[in-house]
Amino acid sequence: MKTKHPKGLPYLFFTEMWERFGYYLILGIFVLYVIEPAGMKGGLGLPDKTADDIFGTYIALTYLTPFIGGFLADRVLGYIKSIYLGGFLMAAGYIGMGVFKELPLFYTSLALIIIGNGFFKPTISTLLGNLYSEEPYKANKDSGYNIFYMGINIGAFICNIIAAFMRNKFGWGEAFITAGVGMLIGMVIFTIGRKHYIHAAQMKPVQEGDTKLSEIMMKVFVPAIAAGAIGWFIPNNIFGSDSTDAFIFACVPVIYFYASLYFKAKPDEKASIGALLSVFLISMFFWAVFKQNGTALTRWANYYTDRSVPASLEKPLEGIYMVDGKSYEDKETPVYDNQFRAQKDDKGETKKKREKTFTLKISLLNSVLRLSKTLKVKFICTTRNYSSLSIHSG
């Protein structure tokens, strides 16, 4: 690495590793925290549908803000300032999620993460690319990005173990705060290595034909906001919820902008732009499916997966906080049909009944899906029999 790669690579590697540590820690426990009944180690107690709606909006916006954040880094703030601004905003947002339980402050914390991600995520990758624009590193640019991406995977893997441990031993808030601490550690590492990439952080000079910020705002963001508002307030939901309608409507001006780049391009540029837009389209579908790990796949693991462990493993798991505890008490439990689907009343609310429950909480570490789930296996006790009825988040 000393001869083939720039000295700044290890510092950017660990900075990104800790940033992704916090990001994926949040994604793994987000929905489980939101649907956890209030009073049980601090969950918000919101319905599953609302949790998915919040999660989907959060993810969508974290992919939208780099569009403008990268532009500001190139033309206004510079790469170093953008990384600092983004990193500290995300750290504040993660810690805010752990400290504040009131919904307005919870949403404010999410907004800080979304904005911070917009400044941080596109900028640090660009900074790494700039380091490899110099000799003698140009030939090793691909391998440098492979090494950099391994930092992302390492951070996404270890966060699962830490999140489960922190939630089981201390609580949800402490798990979220851990994400913020990880982000701050990343910023310290970035500062230590600053001298190795400050020379590659120069802003690009404006060239003739470059798109102006005002043009981006007026042609993309203002129309997107207006279209999103129409989607939000339109009577009856077209795509399932107000937020989904707003997002789909807001995408129309963005799609039009990218399509116009192709149709307005010079003949010799159309092939390259068309290929890039094709990659964008495929990537869009991939990430739409991939991000189901925080909602659909989490729910499947939460309600439909048998994660019971042998009695001989209970004590060892309890010692490392993979088993959270046991109880036998009266609780309200959802009513399920024979397909394991929650039954709804006339108002669309989940039907519940009060029964004796035996609860064993287990933490599931899923590195493949980058999820960290603290789960509890619930067995419903009735006067007639014991039936393994449901698995709820814990």
PDB file of C-alpha atoms in Angstrom, residues 61-187:
ATOM      1  CA  LEU A  61     -34.013  11.277   0.983  1.00  0.00           C
ATOM      2  CA  THR A  62     -30.550   9.934   1.843  1.00  0.00           C
ATOM      3  CA  TYR A  63     -30.222   9.058  -1.850  1.00  0.00           C
ATOM      4  CA  LEU A  64     -31.595  12.417  -2.975  1.00  0.00           C
ATOM      5  CA  THR A  65     -29.473  14.844  -0.936  1.00  0.00           C
ATOM      6  CA  PRO A  66     -26.090  13.785  -2.437  1.00  0.00           C
ATOM      7  CA  PHE A  67     -27.426  15.205  -5.707  1.00  0.00           C
ATOM      8  CA  ILE A  68     -27.146  18.733  -4.337  1.00  0.00           C
ATOM      9  CA  GLY A  69     -24.517  18.026  -1.656  1.00  0.00           C
ATOM     10  CA  GLY A  70     -21.940  16.924  -4.196  1.00  0.00           C
ATOM     11  CA  PHE A  71     -22.669  19.993  -6.310  1.00  0.00           C
ATOM     12  CA  LEU A  72     -22.115  22.314  -3.334  1.00  0.00           C
ATOM     13  CA  ALA A  73     -18.893  20.507  -2.453  1.00  0.00           C
ATOM     14  CA  ASP A  74     -17.594  21.006  -6.001  1.00  0.00           C
ATOM     15  CA  ARG A  75     -18.544  24.661  -6.370  1.00  0.00           C
ATOM     16  CA  VAL A  76     -19.114  26.279  -2.968  1.00  0.00           C
ATOM     17  CA  LEU A  77     -17.818  24.533   0.159  1.00  0.00           C
ATOM     18  CA  GLY A  78     -14.945  22.386  -1.025  1.00  0.00           C
ATOM     19  CA  TYR A  79     -14.385  18.724  -0.183  1.00  0.00           C
ATOM     20  CA  ILE A  80     -12.816  19.057   3.265  1.00  0.00           C
ATOM     21  CA  LYS A  81     -15.503  21.389   4.623  1.00  0.00           C
ATOM     22  CA  SER A  82     -18.262  19.234   3.139  1.00  0.00           C
ATOM     23  CA  ILE A  83     -16.920  16.085   4.803  1.00  0.00           C
ATOM     24  CA  TYR A  84     -16.640  17.825   8.169  1.00  0.00           C
ATOM     25  CA  LEU A  85     -20.088  19.374   7.852  1.00  0.00           C
ATOM     26  CA  GLY A  86     -21.681  16.108   6.768  1.00  0.00           C
ATOM     27  CA  GLY A  87     -19.919  14.031   9.407  1.00  0.00           C
ATOM     28  CA  PHE A  88     -20.839  16.244  12.326  1.00  0.00           C
ATOM     29  CA  LEU A  89     -24.442  16.627  11.146  1.00  0.00           C
ATOM     30  CA  MET A  90     -24.813  12.844  10.951  1.00  0.00           C
ATOM     31  CA  ALA A  91     -23.212  12.375  14.380  1.00  0.00           C
ATOM     32  CA  ALA A  92     -25.646  14.916  15.840  1.00  0.00           C
ATOM     33  CA  GLY A  93     -28.553  13.134  14.169  1.00  0.00           C
ATOM     34  CA  TYR A  94     -27.552   9.695  15.450  1.00  0.00           C
ATOM     35  CA  ILE A  95     -27.110  10.975  18.992  1.00  0.00           C
ATOM     36  CA  GLY A  96     -30.394  12.879  18.726  1.00  0.00           C
ATOM     37  CA  MET A  97     -32.218   9.656  17.849  1.00  0.00           C
ATOM     38  CA  GLY A  98     -30.833   8.106  21.018  1.00  0.00           C
ATOM     39  CA  VAL A  99     -31.603  11.057  23.295  1.00  0.00           C
ATOM     40  CA  PHE A 100     -34.961  12.358  22.068  1.00  0.00           C
ATOM     41  CA  LYS A 101     -38.128  10.239  21.926  1.00  0.00           C
ATOM     42  CA  GLU A 102     -40.596  12.983  21.010  1.00  0.00           C
ATOM     43  CA  LEU A 103     -41.609  12.580  17.364  1.00  0.00           C
ATOM     44  CA  PRO A 104     -40.758  16.177  16.264  1.00  0.00           C
ATOM     45  CA  LEU A 105     -37.222  15.810  17.641  1.00  0.00           C
ATOM     46  CA  PHE A 106     -36.977  12.289  16.218  1.00  0.00           C
ATOM     47  CA  TYR A 107     -37.812  13.647  12.761  1.00  0.00           C
ATOM     48  CA  THR A 108     -35.353  16.525  13.273  1.00  0.00           C
ATOM     49  CA  SER A 109     -32.613  14.008  14.053  1.00  0.00           C
ATOM     50  CA  LEU A 110     -33.441  12.100  10.863  1.00  0.00           C
ATOM     51  CA  ALA A 111     -33.264  15.370   8.919  1.00  0.00           C
ATOM     52  CA  LEU A 112     -29.761  16.042  10.261  1.00  0.00           C
ATOM     53  CA  ILE A 113     -28.640  12.581   9.122  1.00  0.00           C
ATOM     54  CA  ILE A 114     -30.213  13.057   5.686  1.00  0.00           C
ATOM     55  CA  ILE A 115     -28.579  16.448   5.132  1.00  0.00           C
ATOM     56  CA  GLY A 116     -25.243  15.299   6.533  1.00  0.00           C
ATOM     57  CA  ASN A 117     -25.236  12.239   4.279  1.00  0.00           C
ATOM     58  CA  GLY A 118     -25.784  14.516   1.304  1.00  0.00           C
ATOM     59  CA  PHE A 119     -22.558  16.387   2.025  1.00  0.00           C
ATOM     60  CA  PHE A 120     -20.443  13.455   3.210  1.00  0.00           C
ATOM     61  CA  LYS A 121     -21.200  10.466   0.984  1.00  0.00           C
ATOM     62  CA  PRO A 122     -20.457  11.822  -2.518  1.00  0.00           C
ATOM     63  CA  THR A 123     -17.533  13.933  -1.351  1.00  0.00           C
ATOM     64  CA  ILE A 124     -15.302  11.374   0.334  1.00  0.00           C
ATOM     65  CA  SER A 125     -15.465   9.085  -2.715  1.00  0.00           C
ATOM     66  CA  THR A 126     -14.578  12.000  -4.990  1.00  0.00           C
ATOM     67  CA  LEU A 127     -11.661  12.935  -2.743  1.00  0.00           C
ATOM     68  CA  LEU A 128     -10.327   9.385  -3.014  1.00  0.00           C
ATOM     69  CA  GLY A 129     -10.650   9.531  -6.790  1.00  0.00           C
ATOM     70  CA  ASN A 130      -8.657  12.768  -6.840  1.00  0.00           C
ATOM     71  CA  LEU A 131      -5.813  11.062  -4.979  1.00  0.00           C
ATOM     72  CA  TYR A 132      -5.654   8.443  -7.719  1.00  0.00           C
ATOM     73  CA  SER A 133      -5.555  11.098 -10.438  1.00  0.00           C
ATOM     74  CA  GLU A 134      -1.886  11.602  -9.617  1.00  0.00           C
ATOM     75  CA  GLU A 135       1.105   9.582 -10.712  1.00  0.00           C
ATOM     76  CA  PRO A 136       2.167   6.919  -9.843  1.00  0.00           C
ATOM     77  CA  TYR A 137      -1.270   5.898  -8.542  1.00  0.00           C
ATOM     78  CA  LYS A 138      -3.468   6.164 -11.654  1.00  0.00           C
ATOM     79  CA  ALA A 139      -3.020   2.537 -12.668  1.00  0.00           C
ATOM     80  CA  ASN A 140      -4.172   1.342  -9.240  1.00  0.00           C
ATOM     81  CA  LYS A 141      -7.381   3.356  -9.026  1.00  0.00           C
ATOM     82  CA  ASP A 142      -9.704   0.345  -9.359  1.00  0.00           C
ATOM     83  CA  SER A 143      -7.910  -1.646  -6.677  1.00  0.00           C
ATOM     84  CA  GLY A 144      -7.900   1.429  -4.458  1.00  0.00           C
ATOM     85  CA  TYR A 145     -11.678   1.678  -4.669  1.00  0.00           C
ATOM     86  CA  ASN A 146     -11.942  -2.066  -3.949  1.00  0.00           C
ATOM     87  CA  ILE A 147      -9.930  -1.558  -0.764  1.00  0.00           C
ATOM     88  CA  PHE A 148     -12.050   1.473   0.111  1.00  0.00           C
ATOM     89  CA  TYR A 149     -15.231  -0.527  -0.412  1.00  0.00           C
ATOM     90  CA  MET A 150     -13.981  -3.222   1.956  1.00  0.00           C
ATOM     91  CA  GLY A 151     -14.034  -0.544   4.654  1.00  0.00           C
ATOM     92  CA  ILE A 152     -17.730  -0.066   3.935  1.00  0.00           C
ATOM     93  CA  ASN A 153     -18.379  -3.798   4.326  1.00  0.00           C
ATOM     94  CA  ILE A 154     -16.350  -4.080   7.525  1.00  0.00           C
ATOM     95  CA  GLY A 155     -18.235  -1.186   9.094  1.00  0.00           C
ATOM     96  CA  ALA A 156     -21.567  -2.652   8.001  1.00  0.00           C
ATOM     97  CA  PHE A 157     -20.624  -6.018   9.503  1.00  0.00           C
ATOM     98  CA  ILE A 158     -19.310  -5.024  12.938  1.00  0.00           C
ATOM     99  CA  CYS A 159     -22.193  -2.622  13.560  1.00  0.00           C
ATOM    100  CA  ASN A 160     -24.551  -5.611  13.804  1.00  0.00           C
ATOM    101  CA  ILE A 161     -22.698  -7.095  16.757  1.00  0.00           C
ATOM    102  CA  ILE A 162     -22.266  -3.770  18.542  1.00  0.00           C
ATOM    103  CA  ALA A 163     -25.892  -2.712  17.982  1.00  0.00           C
ATOM    104  CA  ALA A 164     -27.229  -5.973  19.418  1.00  0.00           C
ATOM    105  CA  PHE A 165     -24.933  -5.768  22.439  1.00  0.00           C
ATOM    106  CA  MET A 166     -25.717  -2.108  23.194  1.00  0.00           C
ATOM    107  CA  ARG A 167     -29.483  -2.544  22.794  1.00  0.00           C
ATOM    108  CA  ASN A 168     -29.647  -5.676  24.945  1.00  0.00           C
ATOM    109  CA  LYS A 169     -27.400  -4.427  27.729  1.00  0.00           C
ATOM    110  CA  PHE A 170     -28.410  -0.760  27.806  1.00  0.00           C
ATOM    111  CA  GLY A 171     -31.315   0.094  25.476  1.00  0.00           C
ATOM    112  CA  TRP A 172     -32.305   1.517  22.107  1.00  0.00           C
ATOM    113  CA  GLY A 173     -31.028   5.010  22.885  1.00  0.00           C
ATOM    114  CA  GLU A 174     -27.554   3.796  23.725  1.00  0.00           C
ATOM    115  CA  ALA A 175     -27.424   1.804  20.490  1.00  0.00           C
ATOM    116  CA  PHE A 176     -28.230   4.919  18.454  1.00  0.00           C
ATOM    117  CA  ILE A 177     -25.718   7.000  20.399  1.00  0.00           C
ATOM    118  CA  THR A 178     -23.082   4.379  19.568  1.00  0.00           C
ATOM    119  CA  ALA A 179     -23.641   5.179  15.889  1.00  0.00           C
ATOM    120  CA  GLY A 180     -22.934   8.833  16.636  1.00  0.00           C
ATOM    121  CA  VAL A 181     -19.780   7.972  18.565  1.00  0.00           C
ATOM    122  CA  GLY A 182     -18.610   5.857  15.629  1.00  0.00           C
ATOM    123  CA  MET A 183     -19.132   8.788  13.275  1.00  0.00           C
ATOM    124  CA  LEU A 184     -17.093  11.060  15.565  1.00  0.00           C
ATOM    125  CA  ILE A 185     -14.280   8.495  15.657  1.00  0.00           C
ATOM    126  CA  GLY A 186     -14.304   8.589  11.869  1.00  0.00           C
ATOM    127  CA  MET A 187     -13.979  12.382  11.893  1.00  0.00           C
TER     128      MET A 187
END
